[in-house]
Each structure stands twice: as structure tokens, then as C-alpha cells.
Amino acid sequence: NLAEAAAEAIGANATLCRVCAYFHDVGKLVKPDYFTENMSFERNPHEDLAPTMSALIIIAHVKEGVDLALKHKLNQRIIDIIQEHHGTSLVYYFYKRAQQMHEDARAGGKIMKMRQDDIPEVREESFRYSGPKPQTKESAIVSLADAVESASRSLEKPTPAKIEQLVNDIIDQRISDHQLDECDLTLRDVRVIAERFRFTLMMMLHSRIAYPKQETKSPTPRDDSLRPDVMVTTRKPATAPPVSAA
């Protein structure tokens, strides 16, 4: 468990992180087919939706998770992490898709001589989770672990270098997006968490990791002239008794 291992490494509540790793995405049970891990190969339901609607469905799983947790009387600390684990982060894929569609619409509008004001702008806040940002070390760890684990599923032919780059990129992006500003993680904590994520992912993906091949030396040609006479040990000694004497 990524979150549990990282929490142990920095002295945070590892048990809470492990429990929240199970429950943080419970809201996806409401509309499971709209999330990548549950989609079939035949159909992606987002293909029939506008990016704004897709983002609404994705973002809603946090509130729906909190509602389920309250209904089943989960511990408040678990509920807090369910609510905080995406912070105010951006649903990047659908945001970029909306921007591309907007650019295409503007290009088409020029051809059709439409007014640019008639094409609605893409508002970034419409594609961000409502927060709050992680307030505790445990909440931040679960948030980072969720992002890293999700991204690791798309790694093709994972290598130690790719895993390290993935972990570093996600943590750097969360820091630059100010998602860790309200928790009490230190820079040392973040470094240790990154190291633990890399190690744990290496163990999780071990069977898939493409390690560099070790160079093998070509075998030294065998000199048959130096080969021992294998018959020496099987020859009868000169003084061996006749067979009939055995």
C-alpha cells in the first residue's frame, strides 16, 4: 500500500492511511462506469458527453463519497480525507479537451462568420475540485498516493527511471499547484514520501519492469587439445583381475 508505506516512513498514522486508501474513492460506486478503472474496452461513456459534463461527473464522486461515508457512519477523519484527497486540483484531461474543442469552434466560427462572443469561454474553475485542500499529513499522503498509483497504471514498459520520473513529476505538479500548502508536510517529509513511493512502486510493478539487459561475454572458444581424456577414469588398470575372477 503506497500510502501506508509512506506514512510509516515519516512517522504519520499509517493505519489511517491504509484505511483511507480503501475508502477515499468510495463515491465512484455511484457511477462506476465513468471511471477509467471500471470501463470496458468496447465503450467509453465520456465519448457521448461534453467535457464539462464529464468533469462534473468525475468531480461529483468526492461529494458522493462523503454522503456514503456519512450514511454509514464512518469515522470523521476518514470523511475528511475523502473530501480532501483531490483538493482543488484540475481535472486536466477534460479541461484540455474542452480547450481543444473551443479552439476548433473558434476556427469553425470564423468560417461561418460567427461572432466570437457567441462561443462560450472555457473556465478553469469549472474543471477544478471544490476542495478543501489536504489539511493533515495523512490526507496529503493519500492524495499523492492516489495520483501516483493512478498514473502508474498507464506506464508502458515501466523502468526504474520511468517510475522515478513519474513520482517526481506528480509531486512537483501538486506542489506548484499549491495543493500541499495547507498541510504540515515538511520538505524532508516530501522527499522521504517520494523515495518510499518509488520503492513501493518498484515492488508492485516488479513483474512488468523492463530492466536493462546485462551484457554477456561471448564464451571462450574451447581448445579440444586441452580436453582431459575422459576415458582415463574408465580404463581398467593394467593389473586388473580377469572378469572371471570377480
mmCIF file of C-alpha atoms in Angstrom:
data_model
loop_
_atom_site.group_PDB
_atom_site.id
_atom_site.type_symbol
_atom_site.label_atom_id
_atom_site.label_comp_id
_atom_site.label_asym_id
_atom_site.label_seq_id
_atom_site.Cartn_x
_atom_site.Cartn_y
_atom_site.Cartn_z
ATOM 1 C CA ASN A 1 0.000 0.000 0.000
ATOM 2 C CA LEU A 2 1.644 3.228 -1.190
ATOM 3 C CA ALA A 3 0.026 5.494 1.386
ATOM 4 C CA GLU A 4 0.676 3.185 4.336
ATOM 5 C CA ALA A 5 4.347 2.707 3.444
ATOM 6 C CA ALA A 6 4.910 6.448 3.022
ATOM 7 C CA ALA A 7 3.148 7.234 6.302
ATOM 8 C CA GLU A 8 5.310 4.746 8.190
ATOM 9 C CA ALA A 9 8.435 6.293 6.688
ATOM 10 C CA ILE A 10 7.667 9.790 8.034
ATOM 11 C CA GLY A 11 6.012 8.765 11.305
ATOM 12 C CA ALA A 12 2.439 9.625 10.295
ATOM 13 C CA ASN A 13 -0.631 7.496 11.065
ATOM 14 C CA ALA A 14 -0.055 4.533 8.757
ATOM 15 C CA THR A 15 -3.227 2.715 9.820
ATOM 16 C CA LEU A 16 -5.397 5.718 8.970
ATOM 17 C CA CYS A 17 -3.705 5.988 5.574
ATOM 18 C CA ARG A 18 -4.296 2.315 4.878
ATOM 19 C CA VAL A 19 -7.985 2.558 5.790
ATOM 20 C CA CYS A 20 -8.435 5.703 3.699
ATOM 21 C CA ALA A 21 -6.731 4.028 0.761
ATOM 22 C CA TYR A 22 -9.715 1.664 0.781
ATOM 23 C CA PHE A 23 -12.414 4.316 1.253
ATOM 24 C CA HIS A 24 -11.220 7.525 -0.423
ATOM 25 C CA ASP A 25 -12.841 6.716 -3.796
ATOM 26 C CA VAL A 26 -15.996 5.091 -2.443
ATOM 27 C CA GLY A 27 -18.059 7.744 -4.250
ATOM 28 C CA LYS A 28 -17.169 6.127 -7.569
ATOM 29 C CA LEU A 29 -19.662 3.401 -6.695
ATOM 30 C CA VAL A 30 -22.480 5.777 -7.655
ATOM 31 C CA LYS A 31 -21.434 5.978 -11.339
ATOM 32 C CA PRO A 32 -18.694 3.364 -11.678
ATOM 33 C CA ASP A 33 -18.751 3.104 -15.477
ATOM 34 C CA TYR A 34 -17.467 6.665 -15.876
ATOM 35 C CA PHE A 35 -14.111 5.936 -14.256
ATOM 36 C CA THR A 36 -11.166 4.503 -16.161
ATOM 37 C CA GLU A 37 -10.559 1.530 -13.890
ATOM 38 C CA ASN A 38 -14.121 0.281 -14.490
ATOM 39 C CA MET A 39 -14.540 0.987 -18.202
ATOM 40 C CA SER A 40 -14.941 -1.778 -20.720
ATOM 41 C CA PHE A 41 -12.869 -1.865 -23.874
ATOM 42 C CA GLU A 42 -15.982 -1.630 -26.027
ATOM 43 C CA ARG A 43 -17.352 1.694 -24.817
ATOM 44 C CA ASN A 44 -16.199 4.898 -23.169
ATOM 45 C CA PRO A 45 -19.298 6.762 -21.914
ATOM 46 C CA HIS A 46 -17.443 10.087 -21.969
ATOM 47 C CA GLU A 47 -17.351 9.971 -25.757
ATOM 48 C CA ASP A 48 -21.051 10.898 -25.727
ATOM 49 C CA LEU A 49 -20.642 13.806 -23.278
ATOM 50 C CA ALA A 50 -19.356 17.349 -23.387
ATOM 51 C CA PRO A 51 -16.119 17.799 -21.404
ATOM 52 C CA THR A 52 -17.909 19.985 -18.861
ATOM 53 C CA MET A 53 -20.424 17.219 -18.142
ATOM 54 C CA SER A 54 -17.662 14.621 -17.892
ATOM 55 C CA ALA A 55 -15.807 16.833 -15.425
ATOM 56 C CA LEU A 56 -18.963 17.273 -13.338
ATOM 57 C CA ILE A 57 -19.393 13.506 -13.075
ATOM 58 C CA ILE A 58 -15.750 12.969 -12.135
ATOM 59 C CA ILE A 59 -15.730 15.789 -9.579
ATOM 60 C CA ALA A 60 -19.024 14.629 -8.041
ATOM 61 C CA HIS A 61 -17.502 11.377 -6.777
ATOM 62 C CA VAL A 62 -15.985 13.289 -3.856
ATOM 63 C CA LYS A 63 -19.323 14.622 -2.594
ATOM 64 C CA GLU A 64 -20.981 11.281 -3.265
ATOM 65 C CA GLY A 65 -18.222 9.579 -1.290
ATOM 66 C CA VAL A 66 -18.749 11.916 1.653
ATOM 67 C CA ASP A 67 -22.504 11.255 1.526
ATOM 68 C CA LEU A 68 -21.947 7.492 1.591
ATOM 69 C CA ALA A 69 -19.440 7.797 4.425
ATOM 70 C CA LEU A 70 -21.882 9.863 6.497
ATOM 71 C CA LYS A 71 -24.703 7.447 5.748
ATOM 72 C CA HIS A 72 -22.649 4.513 7.011
ATOM 73 C CA LYS A 73 -21.243 6.481 9.961
ATOM 74 C CA LEU A 74 -17.565 6.274 9.095
ATOM 75 C CA ASN A 75 -15.042 7.989 11.345
ATOM 76 C CA GLN A 76 -14.819 11.755 10.787
ATOM 77 C CA ARG A 77 -11.096 11.561 9.987
ATOM 78 C CA ILE A 78 -11.880 9.182 7.131
ATOM 79 C CA ILE A 79 -14.633 11.505 5.889
ATOM 80 C CA ASP A 80 -12.227 14.451 5.958
ATOM 81 C CA ILE A 81 -9.709 12.616 3.797
ATOM 82 C CA ILE A 82 -12.411 11.531 1.343
ATOM 83 C CA GLN A 83 -13.343 15.199 0.987
ATOM 84 C CA GLU A 84 -9.765 16.481 0.753
ATOM 85 C CA HIS A 85 -7.958 13.866 -1.315
ATOM 86 C CA HIS A 86 -8.330 15.792 -4.591
ATOM 87 C CA GLY A 87 -8.004 19.212 -3.002
ATOM 88 C CA THR A 88 -8.780 21.875 -5.597
ATOM 89 C CA SER A 89 -6.841 20.093 -8.328
ATOM 90 C CA LEU A 90 -7.681 20.310 -12.006
ATOM 91 C CA VAL A 91 -9.436 17.566 -13.961
ATOM 92 C CA TYR A 92 -6.734 18.062 -16.545
ATOM 93 C CA TYR A 93 -7.789 15.686 -19.318
ATOM 94 C CA PHE A 94 -11.277 17.106 -19.740
ATOM 95 C CA TYR A 95 -10.046 20.670 -19.288
ATOM 96 C CA LYS A 96 -7.595 20.255 -22.175
ATOM 97 C CA ARG A 97 -10.266 18.524 -24.226
ATOM 98 C CA ALA A 98 -12.633 21.450 -23.642
ATOM 99 C CA GLN A 99 -9.927 23.912 -24.662
ATOM 100 C CA GLN A 100 -9.295 21.996 -27.878
ATOM 101 C CA MET A 101 -12.996 21.916 -28.700
ATOM 102 C CA HIS A 102 -13.177 25.643 -28.001
ATOM 103 C CA GLU A 103 -10.309 26.323 -30.400
ATOM 104 C CA ASP A 104 -11.984 24.154 -33.036
ATOM 105 C CA ALA A 105 -15.249 26.048 -32.521
ATOM 106 C CA ARG A 106 -13.491 29.397 -32.897
ATOM 107 C CA ALA A 107 -11.857 28.235 -36.119
ATOM 108 C CA GLY A 108 -15.183 26.962 -37.420
ATOM 109 C CA GLY A 109 -16.901 30.144 -36.295
ATOM 110 C CA LYS A 110 -14.600 32.248 -38.409
ATOM 111 C CA ILE A 111 -15.531 30.194 -41.436
ATOM 112 C CA MET A 112 -19.228 30.535 -40.590
ATOM 113 C CA LYS A 113 -18.711 34.239 -39.768
ATOM 114 C CA MET A 114 -19.981 33.777 -36.218
ATOM 115 C CA ARG A 115 -19.270 36.333 -33.530
ATOM 116 C CA GLN A 116 -16.509 35.207 -31.155
ATOM 117 C CA ASP A 117 -18.651 36.300 -28.202
ATOM 118 C CA ASP A 118 -21.199 33.640 -29.137
ATOM 119 C CA ILE A 119 -18.675 30.886 -28.382
ATOM 120 C CA PRO A 120 -18.533 30.340 -24.594
ATOM 121 C CA GLU A 121 -15.138 30.543 -22.925
ATOM 122 C CA VAL A 122 -13.640 27.569 -21.091
ATOM 123 C CA ARG A 123 -13.452 28.465 -17.406
ATOM 124 C CA GLU A 124 -10.744 26.620 -15.478
ATOM 125 C CA GLU A 125 -12.683 26.755 -12.204
ATOM 126 C CA SER A 126 -15.396 24.618 -13.817
ATOM 127 C CA PHE A 127 -12.842 21.816 -14.067
ATOM 128 C CA ARG A 128 -11.446 22.027 -10.536
ATOM 129 C CA TYR A 129 -12.490 20.060 -7.470
ATOM 130 C CA SER A 130 -14.141 22.171 -4.803
ATOM 131 C CA GLY A 131 -11.709 21.205 -2.030
ATOM 132 C CA PRO A 132 -10.702 21.753 0.661
ATOM 133 C CA LYS A 133 -7.021 21.042 0.140
ATOM 134 C CA PRO A 134 -5.407 18.371 2.348
ATOM 135 C CA GLN A 135 -5.246 19.618 5.929
ATOM 136 C CA THR A 136 -3.116 16.868 7.504
ATOM 137 C CA LYS A 137 -0.079 14.788 6.640
ATOM 138 C CA GLU A 138 -2.254 11.708 6.250
ATOM 139 C CA SER A 139 -4.639 13.472 3.886
ATOM 140 C CA ALA A 140 -1.747 14.751 1.769
ATOM 141 C CA ILE A 141 -0.156 11.294 1.636
ATOM 142 C CA VAL A 142 -3.409 9.670 0.475
ATOM 143 C CA SER A 143 -3.841 12.423 -2.118
ATOM 144 C CA LEU A 144 -0.338 11.937 -3.529
ATOM 145 C CA ALA A 145 -0.534 8.139 -3.392
ATOM 146 C CA ASP A 146 -3.853 8.177 -5.253
ATOM 147 C CA ALA A 147 -2.395 10.306 -8.050
ATOM 148 C CA VAL A 148 0.801 8.261 -8.316
ATOM 149 C CA GLU A 149 -0.945 4.888 -8.288
ATOM 150 C CA SER A 150 -3.462 6.020 -10.894
ATOM 151 C CA ALA A 151 -0.765 7.365 -13.212
ATOM 152 C CA SER A 152 1.392 4.254 -12.804
ATOM 153 C CA ARG A 153 -1.299 2.137 -14.475
ATOM 154 C CA SER A 154 -0.618 3.876 -17.776
ATOM 155 C CA LEU A 155 3.144 3.302 -17.700
ATOM 156 C CA GLU A 156 4.195 1.299 -20.727
ATOM 157 C CA LYS A 157 7.181 -0.941 -20.103
ATOM 158 C CA PRO A 158 7.969 0.601 -16.705
ATOM 159 C CA THR A 159 11.609 1.022 -15.791
ATOM 160 C CA PRO A 160 13.179 2.349 -12.573
ATOM 161 C CA ALA A 161 13.925 5.629 -14.369
ATOM 162 C CA LYS A 162 10.336 5.985 -15.619
ATOM 163 C CA ILE A 163 8.947 5.286 -12.152
ATOM 164 C CA GLU A 164 11.233 7.882 -10.579
ATOM 165 C CA GLN A 165 10.255 10.458 -13.201
ATOM 166 C CA LEU A 166 6.548 9.726 -12.725
ATOM 167 C CA VAL A 167 6.697 10.155 -8.948
ATOM 168 C CA ASN A 168 8.767 13.333 -9.153
ATOM 169 C CA ASP A 169 6.530 14.895 -11.810
ATOM 170 C CA ILE A 170 3.315 14.289 -9.870
ATOM 171 C CA ILE A 171 4.687 15.586 -6.577
ATOM 172 C CA ASP A 172 6.228 18.642 -8.264
ATOM 173 C CA GLN A 173 2.942 19.372 -10.024
ATOM 174 C CA ARG A 174 0.958 19.169 -6.774
ATOM 175 C CA ILE A 175 3.420 21.498 -5.060
ATOM 176 C CA SER A 176 3.370 24.037 -7.910
ATOM 177 C CA ASP A 177 -0.450 23.905 -7.889
ATOM 178 C CA HIS A 178 -0.354 24.740 -4.137
ATOM 179 C CA GLN A 179 -2.229 21.578 -3.194
ATOM 180 C CA LEU A 180 0.071 20.918 -0.205
ATOM 181 C CA ASP A 181 0.043 24.465 1.165
ATOM 182 C CA GLU A 182 -2.419 23.806 3.993
ATOM 183 C CA CYS A 183 -0.947 20.628 5.491
ATOM 184 C CA ASP A 184 2.102 20.322 7.729
ATOM 185 C CA LEU A 185 4.343 18.243 5.474
ATOM 186 C CA THR A 186 7.958 19.399 5.512
ATOM 187 C CA LEU A 187 10.337 19.324 2.556
ATOM 188 C CA ARG A 188 12.082 16.406 4.222
ATOM 189 C CA ASP A 189 8.742 14.591 4.526
ATOM 190 C CA VAL A 190 8.068 15.128 0.827
ATOM 191 C CA ARG A 191 11.494 13.767 -0.105
ATOM 192 C CA VAL A 192 11.015 10.659 2.058
ATOM 193 C CA ILE A 193 7.499 10.118 0.687
ATOM 194 C CA ALA A 194 8.836 10.280 -2.876
ATOM 195 C CA GLU A 195 11.553 7.755 -2.061
ATOM 196 C CA ARG A 196 9.037 5.395 -0.454
ATOM 197 C CA PHE A 197 6.639 5.731 -3.388
ATOM 198 C CA ARG A 198 9.427 4.829 -5.810
ATOM 199 C CA PHE A 199 10.471 1.799 -3.784
ATOM 200 C CA THR A 200 6.908 0.537 -3.281
ATOM 201 C CA LEU A 201 6.013 1.004 -6.944
ATOM 202 C CA MET A 202 9.132 -0.926 -7.928
ATOM 203 C CA MET A 203 7.885 -3.810 -5.802
ATOM 204 C CA MET A 204 4.323 -3.543 -7.138
ATOM 205 C CA LEU A 205 5.384 -3.395 -10.790
ATOM 206 C CA HIS A 206 8.344 -5.746 -10.475
ATOM 207 C CA SER A 207 6.997 -8.317 -12.922
ATOM 208 C CA ARG A 208 6.424 -5.582 -15.536
ATOM 209 C CA ILE A 209 9.657 -3.629 -15.141
ATOM 210 C CA ALA A 210 11.917 -3.718 -18.175
ATOM 211 C CA TYR A 211 15.360 -3.818 -16.624
ATOM 212 C CA PRO A 212 18.309 -3.066 -18.917
ATOM 213 C CA LYS A 213 19.783 -6.257 -20.268
ATOM 214 C CA GLN A 214 23.100 -7.284 -18.816
ATOM 215 C CA GLU A 215 25.846 -7.635 -21.372
ATOM 216 C CA THR A 216 27.026 -11.201 -21.664
ATOM 217 C CA LYS A 217 30.557 -12.077 -22.613
ATOM 218 C CA SER A 218 30.919 -14.406 -25.546
ATOM 219 C CA PRO A 219 32.140 -17.788 -24.357
ATOM 220 C CA THR A 220 35.844 -18.507 -24.729
ATOM 221 C CA PRO A 221 36.408 -20.957 -27.603
ATOM 222 C CA ARG A 222 37.176 -24.397 -26.266
ATOM 223 C CA ASP A 223 40.510 -25.913 -27.171
ATOM 224 C CA ASP A 224 39.827 -29.607 -27.677
ATOM 225 C CA SER A 225 43.529 -30.326 -27.445
ATOM 226 C CA LEU A 226 43.360 -29.431 -23.764
ATOM 227 C CA ARG A 227 40.305 -31.582 -23.098
ATOM 228 C CA PRO A 228 41.035 -34.260 -20.499
ATOM 229 C CA ASP A 229 40.862 -37.812 -21.675
ATOM 230 C CA VAL A 230 37.533 -38.846 -20.207
ATOM 231 C CA MET A 231 38.345 -42.463 -20.783
ATOM 232 C CA VAL A 232 41.234 -42.368 -18.337
ATOM 233 C CA THR A 233 38.954 -42.891 -15.392
ATOM 234 C CA THR A 234 37.132 -45.769 -17.044
ATOM 235 C CA ARG A 235 40.097 -47.772 -18.305
ATOM 236 C CA LYS A 236 40.886 -50.954 -16.478
ATOM 237 C CA PRO A 237 44.180 -50.781 -14.638
ATOM 238 C CA ALA A 238 46.946 -52.924 -16.111
ATOM 239 C CA THR A 239 46.790 -55.274 -13.149
ATOM 240 C CA ALA A 240 43.037 -55.663 -13.101
ATOM 241 C CA PRO A 241 41.915 -59.234 -12.496
ATOM 242 C CA PRO A 242 40.161 -61.068 -15.298
ATOM 243 C CA VAL A 243 36.391 -60.831 -15.327
ATOM 244 C CA SER A 244 36.061 -64.477 -14.416
ATOM 245 C CA ALA A 245 37.900 -63.847 -11.167
ATOM 246 C CA ALA A 246 35.334 -61.363 -9.869
#
